[in-house]
Coordinates of C-alpha atoms and ligand atoms in Angstrom, one line a residue:
X1 CA -32.2 -1.5 5.8
X2 CA -29.7 -3.0 3.3
X3 CA -27.1 -1.3 1.1
X4 CA -29.2 -1.6 -2.0
X5 CA -32.0 0.2 -0.4
X6 CA -29.5 2.8 1.0
X7 CA -28.1 3.5 -2.4
X8 CA -31.5 3.6 -4.2
X9 CA -32.0 7.4 -4.0
X10 CA -28.9 7.8 -6.2
X11 CA -28.5 4.7 -8.3
X12 CA -32.1 4.2 -9.2
X13 CA -33.8 7.5 -8.6
X14 CA -31.3 9.9 -10.1
X15 CA -29.9 7.9 -13.1
X16 CA -29.1 10.9 -15.2
X17 CA -27.1 12.9 -12.6
X18 CA -23.3 12.8 -12.8
X19 CA -22.4 11.2 -9.5
X20 CA -18.7 10.5 -9.9
X21 CA -15.6 12.1 -11.2
X22 CA -12.5 10.0 -11.5
X23 CA -9.3 10.5 -13.5
X24 CA -10.9 13.2 -15.7
X25 CA -14.0 11.0 -16.4
X26 CA -17.5 11.6 -15.3
X27 CA -20.0 8.9 -14.6
X28 CA -23.7 9.1 -13.9
X29 CA -25.5 7.1 -11.3
X30 CA -27.4 5.3 -14.0
X31 CA -24.2 4.2 -15.7
X32 CA -22.8 2.9 -12.5
X33 CA -26.0 1.0 -11.9
X34 CA -25.9 -0.6 -15.4
X35 CA -22.2 -1.3 -15.4
X36 CA -22.6 -3.2 -12.1
X37 CA -25.6 -5.1 -13.5
X38 CA -23.4 -6.3 -16.4
X39 CA -20.6 -7.2 -14.1
X40 CA -23.0 -9.1 -11.8
X41 CA -24.2 -11.1 -14.8
X42 CA -20.6 -11.9 -15.7
X43 CA -19.6 -12.9 -12.2
X44 CA -22.7 -15.1 -12.0
X45 CA -21.5 -16.8 -15.2
X46 CA -18.1 -17.2 -13.5
X47 CA -19.9 -19.2 -10.8
X48 CA -20.2 -16.7 -8.0
X49 CA -23.2 -17.4 -5.7
X50 CA -24.7 -15.6 -2.8
X51 CA -22.4 -16.1 0.3
X52 CA -19.2 -16.5 -1.7
X53 CA -16.3 -14.3 -0.9
X54 CA -14.9 -12.1 -3.6
X55 CA -11.3 -10.9 -2.8
X56 CA -10.4 -7.6 -4.4
X57 CA -6.9 -6.2 -4.5
X58 CA -7.4 -3.0 -6.4
X59 CA -6.6 0.7 -6.3
X60 CA -9.4 3.2 -6.1
X61 CA -11.0 3.2 -9.5
X62 CA -14.4 2.9 -11.2
X63 CA -13.7 -0.8 -11.5
X64 CA -13.5 -1.0 -7.8
X65 CA -16.9 0.6 -7.5
X66 CA -18.4 -1.7 -10.2
X67 CA -17.1 -4.8 -8.4
X68 CA -18.4 -3.5 -5.1
X69 CA -21.9 -2.8 -6.4
X70 CA -22.0 -6.1 -8.3
X71 CA -20.9 -7.9 -5.2
X72 CA -23.9 -6.4 -3.3
X73 CA -26.3 -7.3 -6.0
X74 CA -25.1 -10.9 -5.9
X75 CA -25.1 -11.1 -2.1
X76 CA -21.3 -11.8 -2.0
X77 CA -18.9 -11.0 0.9
X78 CA -16.7 -8.3 -0.6
X79 CA -13.2 -8.9 0.8
X80 CA -10.9 -6.0 0.1
X81 CA -7.2 -6.4 0.5
X82 CA -4.9 -3.5 1.3
X83 CA -3.0 -2.8 -2.0
X84 CA 0.2 -2.2 0.0
X85 CA 0.2 -5.8 1.2
X86 CA 2.7 -8.2 -0.3
X87 CA 2.7 -12.0 -0.8
X88 CA 2.8 -13.1 2.8
X89 CA -0.1 -10.8 3.8
X90 CA -2.2 -11.5 0.7
X91 CA -1.7 -15.2 1.0
X92 CA -2.9 -15.2 4.6
X93 CA -6.1 -13.5 3.7
X94 CA -6.7 -15.8 0.7
X95 CA -6.2 -18.8 2.8
X96 CA -8.4 -17.6 5.5
X97 CA -11.3 -16.1 3.5
X98 CA -11.3 -18.8 0.8
X99 CA -12.7 -16.5 -1.8
X100 CA -14.2 -18.0 -5.0
X101 CA -11.8 -15.8 -6.9
X102 CA -9.4 -13.0 -6.4
X103 CA -9.7 -9.9 -8.6
X104 CA -6.6 -7.7 -9.1
X105 CA -5.5 -4.8 -11.2
X106 CA -3.4 -5.4 -14.3
X107 CA 0.3 -5.0 -13.3
X108 CA -0.4 -5.6 -9.7
X109 CA 2.0 -7.7 -7.7
X110 CA -1.0 -9.9 -6.6
X111 CA -1.1 -11.4 -10.0
X112 CA 2.3 -12.9 -9.9
X113 CA 2.0 -16.7 -9.4
X114 CA -1.7 -16.4 -8.6
X115 CA -4.8 -17.4 -10.5
X116 CA -6.7 -14.1 -10.4
X117 CA -9.2 -12.3 -12.6
X118 CA -7.9 -9.1 -14.0
X119 CA -10.2 -6.1 -13.2
X120 CA -9.6 -4.3 -16.5
X121 CA -10.3 -7.4 -18.5
X122 CA -13.5 -8.0 -16.6
X123 CA -14.7 -4.5 -17.2
X124 CA -14.1 -5.1 -21.0
X125 CA -15.8 -8.5 -21.0
X126 CA -18.7 -7.2 -19.0
X127 CA -19.8 -5.0 -21.9
X128 CA -21.1 -8.1 -23.7
X129 CA -23.4 -9.0 -20.8
X130 CA -26.9 -7.8 -20.3
X131 CA -27.5 -4.7 -18.3
X132 CA -30.6 -6.3 -16.7
X133 CA -30.0 -8.0 -13.5
X134 CA -32.4 -9.2 -10.7
X135 CA -30.5 -8.7 -7.5
X136 CA -30.7 -11.3 -4.8
X137 CA -32.8 -10.5 -1.7
X138 CA -31.0 -9.1 1.2
X139 CA -31.7 -8.7 4.9
X140 CA -30.3 -6.3 7.4
X141 CA -28.3 -9.2 8.9
X142 CA -26.9 -10.3 5.5
X143 CA -23.1 -10.1 5.4
X144 CA -21.8 -7.5 3.0
X145 CA -18.1 -7.4 3.6
X146 CA -15.2 -9.3 5.2
X147 CA -12.6 -6.7 6.2
X148 CA -9.3 -7.9 7.6
X149 CA -8.0 -6.1 10.6
X150 CA -4.5 -6.4 11.9
X151 CA -4.8 -9.1 14.5
X152 CA -3.5 -9.0 18.0
X153 CA -2.2 -12.5 17.5
X154 CA 0.0 -11.2 14.7
X155 CA -2.3 -12.5 11.9
X156 CA -5.2 -10.4 10.6
X157 CA -8.8 -11.5 11.4
X158 CA -11.7 -11.1 9.1
X159 CA -14.5 -8.8 10.5
X160 CA -17.9 -9.7 9.1
X161 CA -19.8 -6.5 8.5
X162 CA -23.5 -6.7 7.6
X163 CA -25.7 -4.6 5.4
X164 CA -27.4 -3.3 8.6
X165 CA -24.1 -2.3 10.1
X166 CA -23.1 -0.2 7.2
X167 CA -26.5 1.3 6.7
X168 CA -26.8 2.3 10.3
X169 CA -23.3 3.9 10.1
X170 CA -24.0 5.9 7.0
X171 CA -27.4 7.2 8.2
X172 CA -25.9 8.1 11.6
X173 CA -23.1 10.1 9.9
X174 CA -25.4 11.8 7.5
X175 CA -27.5 13.1 10.4
X176 CA -24.7 13.9 12.7
X177 CA -22.5 15.7 10.2
X178 CA -25.4 17.3 8.2
X179 CA -24.3 15.7 5.0
X180 CA -26.6 16.7 2.1
X181 CA -27.1 16.0 -1.6
X182 CA -25.7 19.4 -2.5
X183 CA -22.4 18.7 -0.8
X184 CA -19.3 17.8 -2.8
X185 CA -16.9 15.1 -1.5
X186 CA -13.3 14.8 -2.3
X187 CA -12.5 11.2 -1.6
X188 CA -8.8 10.5 -1.3
X189 CA -8.9 7.6 1.2
X190 CA -8.3 4.1 0.1
X191 CA -11.6 2.2 -0.4
X192 CA -10.2 -1.0 1.0
X193 CA -10.7 0.2 4.6
X194 CA -13.9 1.1 6.3
X195 CA -13.0 4.8 6.6
X196 CA -13.0 5.2 2.8
X197 CA -15.7 2.6 2.2
X198 CA -18.2 3.0 5.0
X199 CA -17.9 6.7 5.6
X200 CA -16.9 7.9 2.1
X201 CA -18.4 5.6 -0.5
X202 CA -21.5 4.8 1.4
X203 CA -22.5 8.4 2.3
X204 CA -21.9 9.3 -1.3
X205 CA -24.2 6.6 -2.7
X206 CA -26.8 7.2 0.0
X207 CA -27.0 10.9 -0.7
X208 CA -25.9 11.2 -4.3
X209 CA -23.6 14.1 -3.6
X210 CA -21.1 14.8 -6.3
X211 CA -17.9 13.0 -5.5
X212 CA -14.4 13.2 -6.9
X213 CA -12.6 10.0 -6.2
X214 CA -8.8 10.0 -6.3
X215 CA -6.8 6.8 -7.1
X216 CA -4.9 7.7 -4.0
X217 CA -3.8 10.6 -1.8
X218 CA -0.7 12.3 -3.3
X219 CA 0.9 15.0 -1.2
X220 CA 2.2 16.6 -4.4
X221 CA -1.2 17.1 -6.1
X222 CA -3.7 17.1 -3.3
X223 CA -3.8 20.9 -2.9
X224 CA -4.5 21.3 -6.7
X225 CA -7.3 18.7 -6.4
X226 CA -8.9 20.8 -3.7
X227 CA -8.6 24.0 -5.7
X228 CA -9.9 22.4 -8.8
X229 CA -12.9 20.5 -7.3
X230 CA -13.7 22.8 -4.4
X231 CA -15.2 20.2 -2.1
X232 CA -17.5 21.1 0.7
X233 CA -16.6 17.9 2.6
X234 CA -13.4 16.0 3.2
X235 CA -12.7 12.9 5.2
X236 CA -9.0 12.2 6.1
X237 CA -6.5 10.6 8.4
X238 CA -4.3 12.9 10.5
X239 CA -1.3 12.4 8.1
X240 CA -3.4 13.9 5.3
X241 CA -4.1 17.0 7.5
X242 CA -0.3 17.2 8.2
X243 CA 0.3 17.3 4.5
X244 CA -2.4 20.0 4.0
X245 CA -0.5 22.3 6.4
X246 CA 2.0 22.7 3.5
X247 CA -0.4 24.9 1.5
X248 CA 0.4 28.6 1.4
X249 CA -2.0 30.7 3.5
X250 CA -3.9 32.2 0.5
X251 CA -4.5 28.9 -1.0
X252 CA -5.6 27.4 2.3
X253 CA -8.0 30.2 3.0
X254 CA -9.5 29.8 -0.5
X255 CA -10.0 26.0 0.0
X256 CA -11.4 26.7 3.5
X257 CA -13.9 29.2 2.1
X258 CA -15.4 26.6 -0.3
X259 CA -15.5 23.9 2.4
X260 CA -18.0 23.2 5.1
X261 CA -16.6 20.2 6.9
X262 CA -13.3 18.5 7.5
X263 CA -13.4 15.2 9.4
X264 CA -10.4 13.3 10.8
X265 CA -10.2 9.8 12.2
X266 CA -8.4 6.4 12.3
X267 CA -5.5 7.8 14.3
X268 CA -5.1 10.6 16.9
X269 CA -5.1 14.1 15.5
X270 CA -2.5 16.1 17.4
X271 CA -4.0 19.2 19.1
X272 CA -1.2 21.3 17.4
X273 CA -2.4 20.1 13.9
X274 CA -5.9 21.0 14.8
X275 CA -4.8 24.5 15.8
X276 CA -2.6 25.1 12.8
X277 CA -5.3 23.9 10.5
X278 CA -7.8 26.3 12.0
X279 CA -5.4 29.2 11.6
X280 CA -4.7 28.3 7.9
X281 CA -8.0 27.0 6.7
X282 CA -10.4 28.7 9.1
X283 CA -12.0 25.3 10.1
X284 CA -12.1 23.3 13.3
X285 CA -11.5 19.8 12.1
X286 CA -14.2 17.4 13.4
X287 CA -12.5 14.4 15.0
X288 CA -14.3 11.1 15.4
X289 CA -13.4 7.6 16.6
X290 CA -14.2 4.3 14.9
X291 CA -12.9 0.9 14.3
X292 CA -13.3 -1.7 11.5
X293 CA -15.4 -4.0 13.8
X294 CA -17.7 -1.2 14.9
X295 CA -17.6 1.5 12.2
X296 CA -18.1 4.9 13.8
X297 CA -18.7 5.2 17.6
X298 CA -17.9 8.6 18.9
X299 CA -17.7 12.0 17.3
X300 CA -17.2 15.6 18.1
X301 CA -20.4 17.6 17.4
X302 CA -21.2 19.4 14.2
X303 CA -22.8 22.2 16.2
X304 CA -21.2 22.8 19.5
X305 CA -17.7 22.6 20.6
X306 CA -15.1 20.5 18.7
X307 CA -12.6 19.9 21.4
X308 CA -9.1 19.2 20.2
X309 CA -7.5 16.1 21.7
X310 CA -10.9 14.5 22.3
X311 CA -13.0 12.3 20.0
X312 CA -16.3 13.9 21.3
X313 CA -19.5 12.4 22.3
X314 CA -21.2 9.0 21.5
X315 CA -23.0 9.1 18.1
X316 CA -26.8 8.7 18.2
X317 CA -27.7 5.0 18.2
X318 CA -24.3 4.0 19.7
X319 CA -24.2 3.1 23.4
X320 CA -20.8 3.7 25.0
X321 CA -19.5 2.9 28.4
X322 CA -16.2 2.6 30.2
X323 CA -15.2 -0.5 32.0
X324 CA -11.9 -0.3 33.9
X325 CA -11.1 2.5 31.4
X326 CA -11.8 0.4 28.3
X327 CA -14.4 1.6 25.8
X328 CA -17.3 -0.8 25.4
X329 CA -19.8 -0.2 22.6
X330 CA -23.2 -1.5 21.6
X331 CA -25.4 -0.6 18.6
X332 CA -26.5 -1.6 15.1
X333 CA -23.1 -0.5 13.9
X334 CA -21.3 -3.4 15.6
X335 CA -20.1 -6.2 13.4
X336 CA -21.4 -9.8 13.4
X337 CA -18.2 -11.5 14.5
X338 CA -14.8 -12.7 13.2
X339 CA -14.8 -15.0 10.2
X340 CA -14.5 -18.6 11.3
X341 CA -13.1 -17.6 14.7
X342 CA -15.9 -18.3 17.3
X343 CA -13.5 -18.1 20.2
X344 CA -12.0 -14.7 19.2
X345 CA -15.6 -13.5 18.6
X346 CA -16.8 -14.6 22.0
X347 CA -13.7 -13.0 23.6
X348 CA -14.5 -9.7 21.9
X349 CA -17.8 -9.3 23.6
X350 CA -18.9 -9.2 27.3
X351 CA -21.5 -11.6 28.5
X352 CA -24.2 -9.0 28.0
X353 CA -23.2 -8.2 24.5
X354 CA -20.9 -5.2 24.7
X355 CA -18.1 -5.1 22.2
X356 CA -14.7 -4.6 23.8
X357 CA -12.8 -2.1 21.7
X358 CA -9.4 -2.5 23.5
X359 CA -9.2 1.3 23.5
X360 CA -8.7 3.0 26.8
X361 CA -10.3 6.4 27.4
X362 CA -11.5 8.9 30.0
X363 CA -14.7 10.8 29.9
X364 CA -15.1 14.5 30.9
X365 CA -17.9 15.7 33.1
X366 CA -19.7 17.0 30.1
X367 CA -19.4 13.7 28.3
X368 CA -16.4 14.2 25.9
X369 CA -14.2 11.1 25.5
X370 CA -10.4 11.3 25.3
X371 CA -8.5 8.2 24.0
X372 CA -5.6 7.5 26.4
X373 CA -4.1 4.4 24.8
X374 CA -4.8 0.9 23.9
X375 CA -4.8 -2.4 25.7
X376 CA -2.8 -4.0 22.9
X377 CA 0.5 -2.9 21.3
X378 CA -1.0 -1.6 18.1
X379 CA 1.0 1.0 16.1
X380 CA -0.9 3.3 13.9
X381 CA 1.2 4.8 11.1
X382 CA -0.4 7.2 8.6
X383 CA -3.8 5.7 9.6
X384 CA -2.7 2.1 8.8
X385 CA -2.5 -0.4 11.7
X386 CA 0.5 -2.5 12.5
X387 CA 0.8 -5.2 15.1
X388 CA 4.4 -5.5 16.3
X389 CA 4.1 -9.3 16.6
X390 CA 3.7 -9.7 12.8
X391 CA 6.9 -7.9 12.1
X392 CA 8.7 -9.6 15.0
X393 CA 7.8 -13.0 13.7
X394 CA 9.1 -12.2 10.3
X395 CA 12.3 -10.8 11.6
X396 CA 12.9 -13.9 13.7
X397 CA 12.7 -16.0 10.6
X398 CA 15.7 -14.1 9.0
X399 CA 19.2 -15.7 9.0
X400 CA 21.4 -14.3 11.8
X401 CA 18.5 -13.0 13.9
X402 CA 18.0 -14.7 17.2
X403 CA 15.3 -12.4 18.6
X404 CA 13.4 -9.2 17.7
X405 CA 11.1 -6.7 19.1
X406 CA 9.2 -3.9 17.4
X407 CA 7.8 -0.8 19.0
X408 CA 6.1 2.4 17.7
X409 CA 8.2 5.6 17.8
X410 CA 6.9 9.1 17.3
X411 CA 6.9 10.3 13.7
X412 CA 6.2 14.0 12.8
X413 CA 4.0 13.2 9.7
X414 CA 2.8 9.6 10.3
X415 CA 2.1 9.9 14.0
X416 CA 4.0 6.8 14.8
X417 CA 6.3 4.5 12.8
X418 CA 7.7 1.0 13.6
X419 CA 11.2 0.6 15.0
X420 CA 13.0 -2.7 15.4
X421 CA 15.4 -4.0 18.1
X422 CA 17.4 -7.1 17.0
X423 CA 19.4 -9.6 18.9
X424 CA 21.9 -11.4 16.6
X425 CA 22.9 -15.0 16.7
X426 CA 26.5 -15.6 17.9
X427 CA 28.9 -14.8 15.2
X428 CA 26.3 -13.1 12.9
X429 CA 26.8 -9.5 11.8
X430 CA 24.1 -7.0 11.5
X431 CA 23.1 -5.5 8.2
X432 CA 20.2 -3.1 8.7
X433 CA 19.9 -2.3 5.0
X434 CA 19.6 -6.0 4.2
X435 CA 16.9 -6.5 6.8
X436 CA 15.0 -3.5 5.6
X437 CA 15.1 -4.8 2.0
X438 CA 13.8 -8.2 3.1
X439 CA 11.0 -6.5 5.0
X440 CA 10.2 -4.4 2.0
X441 CA 9.9 -7.4 -0.3
X442 CA 7.5 -9.3 2.0
X443 CA 5.3 -6.8 3.8
X444 CA 3.4 -3.5 3.2
X445 CA 5.8 -0.5 3.1
X446 CA 4.1 1.1 6.2
X447 CA 5.1 -2.0 8.3
X448 CA 8.8 -1.8 7.4
X449 CA 10.8 -0.6 10.5
X450 CA 12.4 2.9 10.0
X451 CA 15.4 2.0 12.2
X452 CA 17.0 -1.2 13.3
X453 CA 18.9 -1.2 16.6
X454 CA 21.1 -4.1 17.7
X455 CA 20.9 -5.1 21.3
X456 CA 22.5 -7.8 23.4
X457 CA 19.2 -9.0 24.7
X458 CA 15.6 -7.8 24.9
X459 CA 14.2 -6.7 28.2
X460 CA 11.7 -9.3 29.2
X461 CA 9.6 -9.7 32.4
X462 CA 9.4 -12.8 34.5
X463 CA 6.8 -14.2 32.2
X464 CA 9.0 -13.8 29.2
X465 CA 7.0 -10.9 27.8
X466 CA 8.9 -8.1 26.1
X467 CA 8.9 -4.9 28.1
X468 CA 8.3 -2.5 25.4
X469 CA 8.3 0.6 27.5
X470 CA 12.0 -0.1 28.3
X471 CA 12.8 -0.3 24.6
X472 CA 10.9 3.0 24.0
X473 CA 13.2 4.7 26.5
X474 CA 16.2 3.4 24.6
X475 CA 14.9 4.8 21.3
X476 CA 14.5 8.4 22.7
Ligands
MLC1 C1 0.4 5.2 0.4 N1 1.2 4.5 -0.4 C2 0.4 4.1 -1.4 C3 -0.9 4.5 -1.1 N2 -0.9 5.1 0.0 N3 0.7 3.4 -2.5 C4 -0.3 3.1 -3.3 N4 -1.5 3.4 -3.1 C5 -1.9 4.1 -2.0 N5 -3.2 4.4 -1.8 C6 2.6 4.3 -0.2 C7 3.5 5.3 -0.9 O1 3.8 4.8 -2.3 C8 4.7 5.2 -0.1 O2 5.4 4.0 -0.3 C9 4.2 5.1 1.3 O3 2.9 4.4 1.1 C10 4.0 6.4 2.0 O4 3.7 7.4 1.1 P1 3.8 9.0 1.3 O5 3.9 9.6 0.0 O6 4.9 9.2 2.3 O7 2.4 9.2 1.8 P2 1.9 10.3 2.8 O8 1.8 11.6 2.1 O9 2.7 10.3 4.1 O10 0.4 9.8 3.0 C11 0.2 8.5 3.4 C12 -1.3 8.3 3.4 C13 -1.5 6.8 3.8 C14 -2.0 9.2 4.3 C15 -1.8 8.5 2.0 O11 -0.9 6.6 5.1 C16 -3.0 6.5 3.8 O12 -3.6 6.3 2.7 N6 -3.6 6.3 4.9 C17 -5.0 6.0 5.1 C18 -5.2 4.8 5.9 C19 -6.6 4.5 6.1 O13 -7.5 4.6 5.3 N7 -6.9 4.0 7.4 C20 -8.3 3.7 7.7 C21 -8.4 2.4 8.5 S1 -10.0 2.1 9.0 P3 7.0 3.9 -0.1 O14 7.3 2.5 -0.6 O15 7.6 5.0 -0.9 O16 7.2 4.0 1.4 C22 -10.0 2.6 10.7 C23 -11.3 2.8 11.4 C24 -11.5 4.3 11.5 O17 -9.0 2.9 11.2 O18 -11.7 4.8 12.6 O19 -11.4 4.9 10.5
AMP2 P1 -8.8 -0.4 12.6 O1 -8.4 -1.7 13.3 O2 -8.0 -0.1 11.4 O3 -10.2 -0.3 12.3 O4 -8.4 0.8 13.6 C1 -9.2 1.1 14.7 C2 -8.3 1.8 15.7 O5 -7.9 3.0 15.3 C3 -9.1 2.1 17.0 O6 -9.2 0.9 17.8 C4 -8.4 3.2 17.6 O7 -7.3 2.7 18.3 C5 -7.8 3.9 16.4 N1 -8.5 5.2 16.1 C6 -9.6 5.4 15.3 N2 -10.0 6.7 15.3 C7 -9.1 7.3 16.2 C8 -9.0 8.6 16.7 N3 -9.8 9.6 16.3 N4 -8.0 8.9 17.6 C9 -7.2 7.9 18.0 N5 -7.3 6.6 17.6 C10 -8.2 6.3 16.7

């Protein structure tokens, strides 16, 4: 199955139905289909051919969806870029993916000093193109997306996700979570990550359930969006659920009565948040576990016990096993490899084809998995991933800085946040505000350390590796 076939029940079979609400506008499936046909014709005229990468730096919007659907029709590798990324991070992806073009929103920082197509201009220009388009033929193994993950080596790697990967994931979730055409989805996740794209957008287009897409999650207005739209289904990261705990009890109960299912993932959901949410909203949040490279692997059951602190049981179609505590997975959901990185790809799989997730877990006697940690030093803040090394490398390039280490420290709302330890050059003085400003200018805001601590030297072991656990003790 490919994504065009997956989306056929809505785009082609229910053209007259309103499928999407966005910013006060409504859009039918037929309109979405025709808009993306026009855009596909335009992009073909721009020289795009099957197999080309199309880099997209764009907020959630109808234009985002148009480009995505056009990309599928043309057989391109859709390459989304996190819109919180700044020059350094964007340039790395552009250099690595070598897209035919970058598309960015008007007023976006990605347009500065870059030759990019402006999404709003494209939407306007596409109106002059034909709404007939003959899509290219696609196979299960055809690549659909190139999604950059924060790399252990400090630089993000592109994960190649195929049509078959995404289709398998969407169908598995639809069955496991009983998603149905008469559900209503409030989609506040960014579409540039697989959580919003693979779980949100794909199940929407597979089922044709009414979806309200938000340009982004805003803590100030999210409760009102719930009251106004009355979704039955919501997918979120734990930080979103923390924010939802601010609702007053009557409001929360009313939202809970309209809803059927709340799902959490991308970062650990604290058991306390699970309990408080249940008290307020009357729902046991269903926690699941996934990864860019694998899409969804393990999930608490829809029927049956949703056990707080665990990520549940292997999803149907996903084989899971533990090797020395590490979770290994196999299934149609597992990606095709890292873009132009055969060695990293080979290292990510065992000889008999199991993908090494790098996550460490235990399994209860009745089969529930609990994530205990990670093999690498990944920090997850608000559901966004940060590798310390990337920030450390940047800090070491700054004048006056001799050495730097970054660790994750507990944060009440974001789960974790990065904190930096700095060793200054002889004679240099520390200016935490200045370092923070420099970080802000060059990296996504969620990567900027929340505190900078000066130390005489970093604790290192005999091999020269930073002993982060010792730093963690110092930050208590
Ligand atoms: C956050 N910000 C955004 C933004 N989201 N800016 C523009 N567009 C967005 N979509 C910025 C804010 O402006 C602010 O910047 C900072 O981020 C934090 O904002 P906040 O108001 O404090 O946000 P908060 O209420 O805490 O919510 C943050 C959040 C965000 C939950 C909206 O963390 C988020 O979108 N997380 C989702 C991450 C995600 O989708 N992960 C999936 C990865 S896939 P400033 O400059 O003021 O600091 C994966 C696999 C799997 O992991 O298993 O799913
Ligand atoms: P990403 O690289 O952005 O795809 O992030 C994937 C990582 O997020 C996984 O390897 C896990 O470490 C983490 N993750 C995803 N879901 C959960 C969860 N429910 N609980 C804890 N960690 C999670």
